[in-house]
mmCIF file with all atom_site columns, C-alpha atoms in Angstrom:
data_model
loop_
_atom_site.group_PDB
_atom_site.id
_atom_site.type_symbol
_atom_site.label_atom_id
_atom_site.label_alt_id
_atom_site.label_comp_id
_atom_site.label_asym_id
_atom_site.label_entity_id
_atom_site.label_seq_id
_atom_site.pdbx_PDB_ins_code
_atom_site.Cartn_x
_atom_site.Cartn_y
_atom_site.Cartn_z
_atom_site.occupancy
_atom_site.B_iso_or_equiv
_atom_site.pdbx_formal_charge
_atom_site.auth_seq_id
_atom_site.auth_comp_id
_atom_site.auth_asym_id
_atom_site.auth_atom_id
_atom_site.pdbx_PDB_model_num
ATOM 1   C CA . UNK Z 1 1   ? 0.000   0.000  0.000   1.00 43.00 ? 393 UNK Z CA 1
ATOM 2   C CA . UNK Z 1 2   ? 0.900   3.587  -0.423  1.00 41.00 ? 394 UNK Z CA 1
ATOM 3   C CA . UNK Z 1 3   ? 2.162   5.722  2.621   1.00 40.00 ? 395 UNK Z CA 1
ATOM 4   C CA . UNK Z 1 4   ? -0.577  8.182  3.414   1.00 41.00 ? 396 UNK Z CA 1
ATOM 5   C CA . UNK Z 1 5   ? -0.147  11.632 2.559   1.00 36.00 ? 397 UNK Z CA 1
ATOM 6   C CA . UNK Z 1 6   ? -1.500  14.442 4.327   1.00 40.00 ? 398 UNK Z CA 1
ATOM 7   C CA . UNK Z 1 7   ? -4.217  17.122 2.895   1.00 38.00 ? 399 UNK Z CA 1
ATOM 8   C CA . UNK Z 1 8   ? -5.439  19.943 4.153   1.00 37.00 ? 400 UNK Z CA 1
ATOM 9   C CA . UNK Z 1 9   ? -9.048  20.435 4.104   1.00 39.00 ? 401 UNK Z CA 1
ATOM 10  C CA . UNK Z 1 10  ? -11.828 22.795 5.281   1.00 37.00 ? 402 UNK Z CA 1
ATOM 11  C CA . UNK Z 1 11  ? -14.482 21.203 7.364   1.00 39.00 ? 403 UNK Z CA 1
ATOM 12  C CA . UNK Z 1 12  ? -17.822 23.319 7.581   1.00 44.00 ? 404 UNK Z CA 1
ATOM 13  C CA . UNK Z 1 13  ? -16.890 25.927 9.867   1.00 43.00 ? 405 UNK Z CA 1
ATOM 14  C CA . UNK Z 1 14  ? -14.187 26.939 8.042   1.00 45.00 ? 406 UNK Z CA 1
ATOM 15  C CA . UNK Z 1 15  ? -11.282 24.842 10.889  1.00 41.00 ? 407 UNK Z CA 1
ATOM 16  C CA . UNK Z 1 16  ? -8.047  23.188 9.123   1.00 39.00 ? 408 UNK Z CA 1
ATOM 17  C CA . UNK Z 1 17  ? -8.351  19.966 9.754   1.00 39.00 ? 409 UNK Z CA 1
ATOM 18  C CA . UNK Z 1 18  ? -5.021  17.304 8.495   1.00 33.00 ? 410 UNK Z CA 1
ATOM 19  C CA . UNK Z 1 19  ? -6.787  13.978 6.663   1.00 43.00 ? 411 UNK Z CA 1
ATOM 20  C CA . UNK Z 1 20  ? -4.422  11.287 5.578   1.00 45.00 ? 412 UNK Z CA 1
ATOM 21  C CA . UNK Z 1 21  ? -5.202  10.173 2.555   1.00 43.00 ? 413 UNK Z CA 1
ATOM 22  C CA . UNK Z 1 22  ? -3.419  7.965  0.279   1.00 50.00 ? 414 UNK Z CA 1
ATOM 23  C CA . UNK Z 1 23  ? -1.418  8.711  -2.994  1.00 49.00 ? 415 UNK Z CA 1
ATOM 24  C CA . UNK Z 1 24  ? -3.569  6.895  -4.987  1.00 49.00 ? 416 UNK Z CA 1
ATOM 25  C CA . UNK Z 1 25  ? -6.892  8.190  -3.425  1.00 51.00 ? 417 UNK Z CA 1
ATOM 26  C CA . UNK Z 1 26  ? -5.113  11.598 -4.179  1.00 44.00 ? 418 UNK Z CA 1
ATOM 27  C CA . UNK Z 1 27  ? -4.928  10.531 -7.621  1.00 44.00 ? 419 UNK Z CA 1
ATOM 28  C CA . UNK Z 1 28  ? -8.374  9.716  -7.833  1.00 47.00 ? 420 UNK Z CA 1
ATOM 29  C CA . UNK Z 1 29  ? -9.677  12.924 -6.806  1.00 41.00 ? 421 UNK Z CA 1
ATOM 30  C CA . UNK Z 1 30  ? -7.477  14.589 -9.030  1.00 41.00 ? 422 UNK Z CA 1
ATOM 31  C CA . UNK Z 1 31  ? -9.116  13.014 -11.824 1.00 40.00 ? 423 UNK Z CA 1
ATOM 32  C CA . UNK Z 1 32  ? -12.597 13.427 -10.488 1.00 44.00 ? 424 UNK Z CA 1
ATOM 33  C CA . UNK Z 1 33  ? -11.764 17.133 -10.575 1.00 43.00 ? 425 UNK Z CA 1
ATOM 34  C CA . UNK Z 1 34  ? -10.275 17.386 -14.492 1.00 40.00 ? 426 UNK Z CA 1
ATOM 35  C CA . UNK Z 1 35  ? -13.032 15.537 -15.553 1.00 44.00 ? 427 UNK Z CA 1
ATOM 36  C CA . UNK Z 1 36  ? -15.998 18.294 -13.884 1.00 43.00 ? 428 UNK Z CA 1
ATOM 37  C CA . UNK Z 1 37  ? -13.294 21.021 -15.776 1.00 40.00 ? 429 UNK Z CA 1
ATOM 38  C CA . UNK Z 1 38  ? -13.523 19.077 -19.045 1.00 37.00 ? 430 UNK Z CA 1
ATOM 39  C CA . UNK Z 1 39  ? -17.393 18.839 -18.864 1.00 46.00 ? 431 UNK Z CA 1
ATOM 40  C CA . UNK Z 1 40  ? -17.617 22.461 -17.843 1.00 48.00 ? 432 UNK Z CA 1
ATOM 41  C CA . UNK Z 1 41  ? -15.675 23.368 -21.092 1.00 43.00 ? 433 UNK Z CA 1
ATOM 42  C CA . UNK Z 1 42  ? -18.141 21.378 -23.036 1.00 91.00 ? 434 UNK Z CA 1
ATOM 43  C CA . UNK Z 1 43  ? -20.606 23.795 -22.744 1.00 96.00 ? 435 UNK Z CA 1
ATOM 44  C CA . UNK Z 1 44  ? -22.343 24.912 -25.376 1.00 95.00 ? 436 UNK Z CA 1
ATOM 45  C CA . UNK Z 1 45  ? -20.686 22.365 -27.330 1.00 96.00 ? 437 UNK Z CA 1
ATOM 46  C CA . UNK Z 1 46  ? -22.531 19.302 -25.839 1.00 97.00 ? 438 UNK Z CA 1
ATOM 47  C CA . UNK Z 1 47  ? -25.431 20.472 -26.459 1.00 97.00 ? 439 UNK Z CA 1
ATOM 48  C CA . UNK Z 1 48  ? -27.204 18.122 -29.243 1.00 97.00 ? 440 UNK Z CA 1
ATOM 49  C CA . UNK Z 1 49  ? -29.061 20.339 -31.946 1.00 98.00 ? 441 UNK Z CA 1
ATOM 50  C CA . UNK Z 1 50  ? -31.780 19.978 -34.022 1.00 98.00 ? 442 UNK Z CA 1
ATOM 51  C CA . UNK Z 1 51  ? -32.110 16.724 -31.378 1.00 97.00 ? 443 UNK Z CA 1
ATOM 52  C CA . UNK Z 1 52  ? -35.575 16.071 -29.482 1.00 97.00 ? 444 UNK Z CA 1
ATOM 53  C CA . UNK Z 1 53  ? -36.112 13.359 -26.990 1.00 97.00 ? 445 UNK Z CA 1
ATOM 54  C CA . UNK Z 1 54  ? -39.979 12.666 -27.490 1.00 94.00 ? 446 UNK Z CA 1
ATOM 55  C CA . UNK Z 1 55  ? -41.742 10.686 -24.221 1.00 90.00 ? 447 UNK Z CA 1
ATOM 56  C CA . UNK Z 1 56  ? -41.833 7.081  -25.593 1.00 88.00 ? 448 UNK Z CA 1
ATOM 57  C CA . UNK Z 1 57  ? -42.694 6.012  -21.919 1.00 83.00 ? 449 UNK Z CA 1
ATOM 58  C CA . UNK Z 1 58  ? -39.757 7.840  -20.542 1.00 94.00 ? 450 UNK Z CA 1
ATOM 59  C CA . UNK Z 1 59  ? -40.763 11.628 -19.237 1.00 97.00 ? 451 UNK Z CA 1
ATOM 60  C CA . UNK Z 1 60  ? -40.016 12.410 -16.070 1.00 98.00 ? 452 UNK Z CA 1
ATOM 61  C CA . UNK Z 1 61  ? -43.236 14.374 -14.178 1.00 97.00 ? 453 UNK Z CA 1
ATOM 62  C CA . UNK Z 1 62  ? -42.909 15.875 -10.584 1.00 96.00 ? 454 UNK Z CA 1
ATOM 63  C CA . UNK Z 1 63  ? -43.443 18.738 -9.342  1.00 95.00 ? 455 UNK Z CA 1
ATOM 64  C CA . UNK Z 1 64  ? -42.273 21.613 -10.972 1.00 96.00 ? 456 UNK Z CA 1
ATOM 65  C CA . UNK Z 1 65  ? -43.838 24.422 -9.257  1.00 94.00 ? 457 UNK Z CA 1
ATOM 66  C CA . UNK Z 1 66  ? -40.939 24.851 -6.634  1.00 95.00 ? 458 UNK Z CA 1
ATOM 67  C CA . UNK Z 1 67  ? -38.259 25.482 -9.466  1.00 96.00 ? 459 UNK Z CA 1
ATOM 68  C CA . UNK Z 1 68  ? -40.733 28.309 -10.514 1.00 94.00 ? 460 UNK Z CA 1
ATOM 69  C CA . UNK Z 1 69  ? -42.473 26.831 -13.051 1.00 95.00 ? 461 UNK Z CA 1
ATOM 70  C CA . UNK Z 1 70  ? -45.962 28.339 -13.433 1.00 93.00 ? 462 UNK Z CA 1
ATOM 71  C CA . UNK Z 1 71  ? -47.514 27.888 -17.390 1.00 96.00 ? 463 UNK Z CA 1
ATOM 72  C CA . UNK Z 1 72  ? -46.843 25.686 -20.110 1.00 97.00 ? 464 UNK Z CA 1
ATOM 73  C CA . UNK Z 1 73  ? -46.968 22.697 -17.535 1.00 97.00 ? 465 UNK Z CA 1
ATOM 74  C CA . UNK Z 1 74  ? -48.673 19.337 -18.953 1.00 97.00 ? 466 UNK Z CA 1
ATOM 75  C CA . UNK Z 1 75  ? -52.837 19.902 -18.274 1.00 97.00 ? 467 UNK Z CA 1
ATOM 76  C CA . UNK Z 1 76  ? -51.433 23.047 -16.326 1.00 96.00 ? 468 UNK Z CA 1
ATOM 77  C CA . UNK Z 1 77  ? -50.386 21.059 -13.665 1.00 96.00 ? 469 UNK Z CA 1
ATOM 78  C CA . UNK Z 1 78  ? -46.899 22.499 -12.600 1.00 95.00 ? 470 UNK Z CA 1
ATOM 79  C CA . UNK Z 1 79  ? -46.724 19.911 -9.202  1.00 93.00 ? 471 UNK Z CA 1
ATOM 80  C CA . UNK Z 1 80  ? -46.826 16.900 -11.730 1.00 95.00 ? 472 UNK Z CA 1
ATOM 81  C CA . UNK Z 1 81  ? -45.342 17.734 -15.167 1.00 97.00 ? 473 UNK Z CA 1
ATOM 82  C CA . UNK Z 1 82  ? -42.585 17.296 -17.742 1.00 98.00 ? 474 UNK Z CA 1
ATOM 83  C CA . UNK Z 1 83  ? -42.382 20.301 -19.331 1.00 98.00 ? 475 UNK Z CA 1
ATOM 84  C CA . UNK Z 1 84  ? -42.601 24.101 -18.388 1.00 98.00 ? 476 UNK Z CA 1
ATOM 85  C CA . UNK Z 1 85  ? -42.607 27.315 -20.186 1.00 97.00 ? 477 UNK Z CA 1
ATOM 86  C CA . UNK Z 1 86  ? -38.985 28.900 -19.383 1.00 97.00 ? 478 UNK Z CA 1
ATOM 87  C CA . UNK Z 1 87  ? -37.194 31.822 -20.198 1.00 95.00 ? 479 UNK Z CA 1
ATOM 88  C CA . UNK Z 1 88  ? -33.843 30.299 -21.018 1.00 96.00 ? 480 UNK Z CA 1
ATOM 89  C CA . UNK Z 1 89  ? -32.279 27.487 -22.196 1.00 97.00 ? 481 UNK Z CA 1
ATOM 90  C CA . UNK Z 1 90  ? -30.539 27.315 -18.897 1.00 97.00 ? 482 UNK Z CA 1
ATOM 91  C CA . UNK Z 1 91  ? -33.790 26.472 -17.323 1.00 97.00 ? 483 UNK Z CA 1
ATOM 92  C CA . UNK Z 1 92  ? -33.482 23.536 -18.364 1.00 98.00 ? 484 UNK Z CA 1
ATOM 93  C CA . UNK Z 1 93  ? -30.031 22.365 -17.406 1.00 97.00 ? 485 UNK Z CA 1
ATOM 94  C CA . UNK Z 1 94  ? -31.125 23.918 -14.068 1.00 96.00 ? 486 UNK Z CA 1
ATOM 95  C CA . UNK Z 1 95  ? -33.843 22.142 -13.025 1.00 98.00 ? 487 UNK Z CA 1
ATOM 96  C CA . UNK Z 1 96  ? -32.695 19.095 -14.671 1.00 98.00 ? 488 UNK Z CA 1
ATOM 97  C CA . UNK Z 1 97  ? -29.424 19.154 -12.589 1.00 96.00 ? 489 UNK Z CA 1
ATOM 98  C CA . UNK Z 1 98  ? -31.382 19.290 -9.671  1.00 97.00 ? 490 UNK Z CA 1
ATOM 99  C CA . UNK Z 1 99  ? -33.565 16.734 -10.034 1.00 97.00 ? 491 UNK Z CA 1
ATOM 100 C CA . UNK Z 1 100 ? -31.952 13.751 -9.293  1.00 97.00 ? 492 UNK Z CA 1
ATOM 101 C CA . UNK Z 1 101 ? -33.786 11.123 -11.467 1.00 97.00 ? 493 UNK Z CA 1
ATOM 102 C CA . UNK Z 1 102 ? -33.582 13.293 -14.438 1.00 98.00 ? 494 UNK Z CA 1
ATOM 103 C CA . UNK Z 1 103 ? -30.969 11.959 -17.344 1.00 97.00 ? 495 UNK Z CA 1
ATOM 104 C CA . UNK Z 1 104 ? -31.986 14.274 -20.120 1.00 97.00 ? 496 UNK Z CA 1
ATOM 105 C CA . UNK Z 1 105 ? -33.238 17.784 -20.728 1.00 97.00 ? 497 UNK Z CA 1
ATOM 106 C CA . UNK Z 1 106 ? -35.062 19.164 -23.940 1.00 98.00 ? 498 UNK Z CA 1
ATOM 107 C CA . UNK Z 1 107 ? -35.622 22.530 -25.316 1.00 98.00 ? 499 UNK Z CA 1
ATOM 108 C CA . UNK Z 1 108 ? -38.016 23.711 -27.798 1.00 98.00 ? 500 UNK Z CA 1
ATOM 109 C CA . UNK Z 1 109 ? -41.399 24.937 -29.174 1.00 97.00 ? 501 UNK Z CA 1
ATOM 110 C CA . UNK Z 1 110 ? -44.471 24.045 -27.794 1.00 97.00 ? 502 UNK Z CA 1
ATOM 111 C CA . UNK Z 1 111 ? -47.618 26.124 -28.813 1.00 94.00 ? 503 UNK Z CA 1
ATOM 112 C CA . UNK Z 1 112 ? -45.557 29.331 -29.600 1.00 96.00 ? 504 UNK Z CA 1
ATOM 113 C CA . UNK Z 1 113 ? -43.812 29.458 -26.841 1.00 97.00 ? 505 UNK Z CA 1
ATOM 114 C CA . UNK Z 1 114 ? -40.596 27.838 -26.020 1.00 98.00 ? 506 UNK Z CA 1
ATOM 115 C CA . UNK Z 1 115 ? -40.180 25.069 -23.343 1.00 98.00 ? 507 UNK Z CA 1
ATOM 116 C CA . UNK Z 1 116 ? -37.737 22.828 -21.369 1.00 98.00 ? 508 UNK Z CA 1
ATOM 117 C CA . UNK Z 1 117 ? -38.995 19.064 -21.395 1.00 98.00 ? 509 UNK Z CA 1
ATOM 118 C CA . UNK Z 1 118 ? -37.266 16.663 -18.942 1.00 98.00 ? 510 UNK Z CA 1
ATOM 119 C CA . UNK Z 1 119 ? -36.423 13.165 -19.656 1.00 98.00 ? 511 UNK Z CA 1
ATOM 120 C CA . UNK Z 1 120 ? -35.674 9.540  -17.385 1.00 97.00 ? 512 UNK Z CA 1
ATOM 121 C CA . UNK Z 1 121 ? -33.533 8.062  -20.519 1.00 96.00 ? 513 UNK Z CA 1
ATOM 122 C CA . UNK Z 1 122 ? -33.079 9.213  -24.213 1.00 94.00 ? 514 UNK Z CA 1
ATOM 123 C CA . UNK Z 1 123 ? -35.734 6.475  -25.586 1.00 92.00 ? 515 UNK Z CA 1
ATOM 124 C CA . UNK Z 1 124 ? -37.903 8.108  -28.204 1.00 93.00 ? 516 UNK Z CA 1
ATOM 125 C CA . UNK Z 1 125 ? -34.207 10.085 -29.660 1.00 95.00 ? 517 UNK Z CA 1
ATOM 126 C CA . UNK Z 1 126 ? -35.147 11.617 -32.944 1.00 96.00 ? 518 UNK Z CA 1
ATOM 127 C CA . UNK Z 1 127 ? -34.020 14.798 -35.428 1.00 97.00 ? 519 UNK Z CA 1
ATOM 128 C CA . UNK Z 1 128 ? -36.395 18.119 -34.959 1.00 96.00 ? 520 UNK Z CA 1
ATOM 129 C CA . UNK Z 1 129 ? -35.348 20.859 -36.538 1.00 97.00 ? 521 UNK Z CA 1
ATOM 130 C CA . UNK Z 1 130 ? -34.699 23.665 -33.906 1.00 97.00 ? 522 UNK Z CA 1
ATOM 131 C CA . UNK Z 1 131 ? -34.707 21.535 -31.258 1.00 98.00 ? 523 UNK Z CA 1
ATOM 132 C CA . UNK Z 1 132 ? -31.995 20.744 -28.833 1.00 98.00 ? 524 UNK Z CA 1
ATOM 133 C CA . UNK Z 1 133 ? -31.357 18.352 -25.955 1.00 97.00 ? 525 UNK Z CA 1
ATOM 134 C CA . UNK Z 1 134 ? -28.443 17.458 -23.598 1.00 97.00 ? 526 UNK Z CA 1
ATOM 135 C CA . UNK Z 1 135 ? -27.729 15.208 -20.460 1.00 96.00 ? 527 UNK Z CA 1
ATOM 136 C CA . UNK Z 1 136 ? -28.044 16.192 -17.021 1.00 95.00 ? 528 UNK Z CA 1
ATOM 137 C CA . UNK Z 1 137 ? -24.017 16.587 -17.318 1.00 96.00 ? 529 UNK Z CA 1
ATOM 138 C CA . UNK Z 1 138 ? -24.481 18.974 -19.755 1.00 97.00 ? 530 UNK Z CA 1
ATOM 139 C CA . UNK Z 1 139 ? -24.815 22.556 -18.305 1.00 96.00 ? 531 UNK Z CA 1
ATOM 140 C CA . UNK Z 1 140 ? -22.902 26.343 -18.133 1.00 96.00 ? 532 UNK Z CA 1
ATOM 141 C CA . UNK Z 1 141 ? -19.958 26.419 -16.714 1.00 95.00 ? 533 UNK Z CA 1
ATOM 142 C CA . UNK Z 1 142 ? -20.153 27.328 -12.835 1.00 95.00 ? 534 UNK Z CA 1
ATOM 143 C CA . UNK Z 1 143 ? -23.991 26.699 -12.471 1.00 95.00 ? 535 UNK Z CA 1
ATOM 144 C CA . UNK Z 1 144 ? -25.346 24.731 -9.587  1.00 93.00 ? 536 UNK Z CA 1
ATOM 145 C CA . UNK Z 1 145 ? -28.188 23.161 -8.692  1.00 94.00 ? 537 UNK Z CA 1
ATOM 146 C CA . UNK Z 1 146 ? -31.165 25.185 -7.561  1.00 93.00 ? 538 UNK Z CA 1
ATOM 147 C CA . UNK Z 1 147 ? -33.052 24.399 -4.037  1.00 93.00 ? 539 UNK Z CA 1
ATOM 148 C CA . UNK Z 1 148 ? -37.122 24.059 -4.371  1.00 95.00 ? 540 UNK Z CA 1
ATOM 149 C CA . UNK Z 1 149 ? -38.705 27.048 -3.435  1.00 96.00 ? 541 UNK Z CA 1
ATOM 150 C CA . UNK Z 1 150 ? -36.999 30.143 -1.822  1.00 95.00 ? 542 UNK Z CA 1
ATOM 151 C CA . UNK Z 1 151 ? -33.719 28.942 0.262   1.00 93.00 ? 543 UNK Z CA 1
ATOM 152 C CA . UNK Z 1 152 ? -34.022 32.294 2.552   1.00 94.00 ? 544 UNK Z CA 1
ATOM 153 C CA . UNK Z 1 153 ? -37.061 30.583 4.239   1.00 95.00 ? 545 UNK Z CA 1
ATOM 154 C CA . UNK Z 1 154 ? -35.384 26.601 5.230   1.00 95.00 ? 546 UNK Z CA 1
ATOM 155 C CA . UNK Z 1 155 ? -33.927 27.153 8.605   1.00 92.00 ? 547 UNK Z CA 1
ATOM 156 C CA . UNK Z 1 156 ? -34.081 25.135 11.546  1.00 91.00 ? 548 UNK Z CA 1
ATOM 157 C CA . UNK Z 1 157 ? -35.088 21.988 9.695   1.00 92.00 ? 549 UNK Z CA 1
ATOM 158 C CA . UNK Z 1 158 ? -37.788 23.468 7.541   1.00 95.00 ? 550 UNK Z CA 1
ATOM 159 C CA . UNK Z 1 159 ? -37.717 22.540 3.734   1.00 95.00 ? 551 UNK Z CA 1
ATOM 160 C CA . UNK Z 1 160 ? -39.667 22.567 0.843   1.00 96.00 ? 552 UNK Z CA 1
ATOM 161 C CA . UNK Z 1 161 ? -40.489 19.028 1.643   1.00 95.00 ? 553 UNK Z CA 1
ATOM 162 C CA . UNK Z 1 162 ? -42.188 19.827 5.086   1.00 96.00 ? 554 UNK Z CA 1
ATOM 163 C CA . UNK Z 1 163 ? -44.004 22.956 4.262   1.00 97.00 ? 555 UNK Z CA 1
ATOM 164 C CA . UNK Z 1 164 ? -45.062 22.829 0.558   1.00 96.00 ? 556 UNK Z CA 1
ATOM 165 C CA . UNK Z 1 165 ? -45.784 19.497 -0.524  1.00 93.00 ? 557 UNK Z CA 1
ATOM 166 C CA . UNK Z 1 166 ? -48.879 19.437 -2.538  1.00 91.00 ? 558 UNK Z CA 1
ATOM 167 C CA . UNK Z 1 167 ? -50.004 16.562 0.176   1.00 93.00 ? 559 UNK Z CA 1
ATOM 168 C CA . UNK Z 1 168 ? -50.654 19.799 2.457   1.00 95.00 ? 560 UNK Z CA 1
ATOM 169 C CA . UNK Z 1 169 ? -52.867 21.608 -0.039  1.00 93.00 ? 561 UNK Z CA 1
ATOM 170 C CA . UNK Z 1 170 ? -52.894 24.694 -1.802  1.00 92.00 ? 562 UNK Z CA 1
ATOM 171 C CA . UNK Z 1 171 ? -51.673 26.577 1.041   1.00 95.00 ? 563 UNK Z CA 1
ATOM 172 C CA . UNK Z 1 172 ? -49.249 24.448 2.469   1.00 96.00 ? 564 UNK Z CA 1
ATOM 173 C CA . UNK Z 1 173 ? -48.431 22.886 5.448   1.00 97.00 ? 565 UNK Z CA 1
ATOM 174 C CA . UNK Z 1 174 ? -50.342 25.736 8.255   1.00 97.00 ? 566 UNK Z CA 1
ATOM 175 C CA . UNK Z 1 175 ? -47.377 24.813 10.966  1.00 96.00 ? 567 UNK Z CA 1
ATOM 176 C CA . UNK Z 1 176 ? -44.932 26.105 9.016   1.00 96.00 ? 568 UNK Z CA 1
ATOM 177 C CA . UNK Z 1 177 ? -46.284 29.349 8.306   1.00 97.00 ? 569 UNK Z CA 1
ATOM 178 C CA . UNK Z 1 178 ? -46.029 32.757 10.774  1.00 95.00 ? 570 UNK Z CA 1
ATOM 179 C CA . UNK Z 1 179 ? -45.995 36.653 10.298  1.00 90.00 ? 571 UNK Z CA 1
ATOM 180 C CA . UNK Z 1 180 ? -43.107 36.686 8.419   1.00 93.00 ? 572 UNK Z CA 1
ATOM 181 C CA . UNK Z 1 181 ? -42.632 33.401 6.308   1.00 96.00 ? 573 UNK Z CA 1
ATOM 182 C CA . UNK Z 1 182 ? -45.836 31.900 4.191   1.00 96.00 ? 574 UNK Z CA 1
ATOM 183 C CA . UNK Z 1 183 ? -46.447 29.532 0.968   1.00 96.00 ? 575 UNK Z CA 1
ATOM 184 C CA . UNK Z 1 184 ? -46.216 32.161 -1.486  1.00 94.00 ? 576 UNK Z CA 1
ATOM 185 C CA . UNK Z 1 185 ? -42.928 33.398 -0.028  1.00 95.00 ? 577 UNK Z CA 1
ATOM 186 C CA . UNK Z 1 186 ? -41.280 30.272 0.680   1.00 97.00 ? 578 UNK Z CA 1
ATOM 187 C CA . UNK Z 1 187 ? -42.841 27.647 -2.116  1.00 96.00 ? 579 UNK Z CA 1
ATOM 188 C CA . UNK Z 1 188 ? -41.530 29.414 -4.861  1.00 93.00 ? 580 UNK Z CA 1
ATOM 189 C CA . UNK Z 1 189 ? -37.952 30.588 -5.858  1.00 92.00 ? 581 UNK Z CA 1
ATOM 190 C CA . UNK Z 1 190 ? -37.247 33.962 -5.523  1.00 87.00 ? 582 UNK Z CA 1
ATOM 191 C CA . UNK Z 1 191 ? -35.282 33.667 -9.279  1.00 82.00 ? 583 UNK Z CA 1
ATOM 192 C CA . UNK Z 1 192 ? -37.458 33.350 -12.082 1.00 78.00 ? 584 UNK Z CA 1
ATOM 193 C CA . UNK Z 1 193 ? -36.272 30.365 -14.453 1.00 79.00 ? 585 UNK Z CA 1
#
């Protein structure tokens, strides 16, 4: 085996802390790290035009309302949907980075107006001109992945989860609400997509 090797690392309060890890863990994490800067310098390149991934049994619907998305939503339900009305194409890679079951995103023209459609596989793969679709690895360079509803309002163990599910109804879950944070504050982002 290799000798360890110490690293330096941050833990969350911002302490040095010494970790011994081994050369070729070291190695391994070096990789890991070119490969996020080579995907990262993909961008816009890996996007796939004139590319749209139909359903064929493969769309991914979920709630979509606490990424912001409001119209264009399949029978204009945005809490179980595959598809949105967005503002970007970076709507897309947003949301479907965030999303943890989602493997593709779509973006096109839906009724006039233009949409991101999100995918569980690339089944139903076919040309369409001015289309254009990419994997959930495929995204700007830098972006993250968004939080459901408005971060400002999920402290002390609060989440979108526990106070906006559409199990609670239209107006949330009533325990979670006070003078100062409420459903329409906290179960959508502040950031329009």
């Amino acid at each position: 085996t290799s000798p360890p090797y110490p690293l330096t690392h941050f833990d969350e309060s911002g302490d040095t802390a010494m970790a011994h890890v081994t050369l070729p863990e070291r190695l391994l994490c070096l990789v890991a790290l070119s490969l996020v800067t080579v995907r990262a310098q993909d961008w816009p390149a890996c996007q796939e035009q004139n590319t749209v991934i139909r359903n064929a049994g493969r769309a991914l619907f979920t709630n979509l309302q606490g990424f912001g998305a409001t119209v264009g939503c399949f029978q204009d339900d945005c809490q179980n949907t595959d598809k949105f009305v967005a503002s970007s194409i970076e709507s897309c890679t947003k949301v479907c980075q965030s999303l943890p079951e989602c493997e593709f995103w779509v973006w096109g023209q839906e009724e006039g107006e233009q949409k991101c459609w999100f995918r569980l596989g690339d089944d139903g793969r076919e040309a369409g001109e001015g289309w254009i679709a990419g994997s959930r690895t495929c995204f700007p360079p830098g972006q993250q992945a968004i939080v459901m509803g408005n971060n400002e309002c999920w402290i002390d163990g609060f989440n979108y989860d526990t106070c906006c599910d559409p199990k609670f109804g239209p107006s949330g879950n009533a325990q979670c609400w006070d003078g100062v944070f409420n459903y329409d504050r906290c179960c959508f982002p502040k950031d329009e997509l």
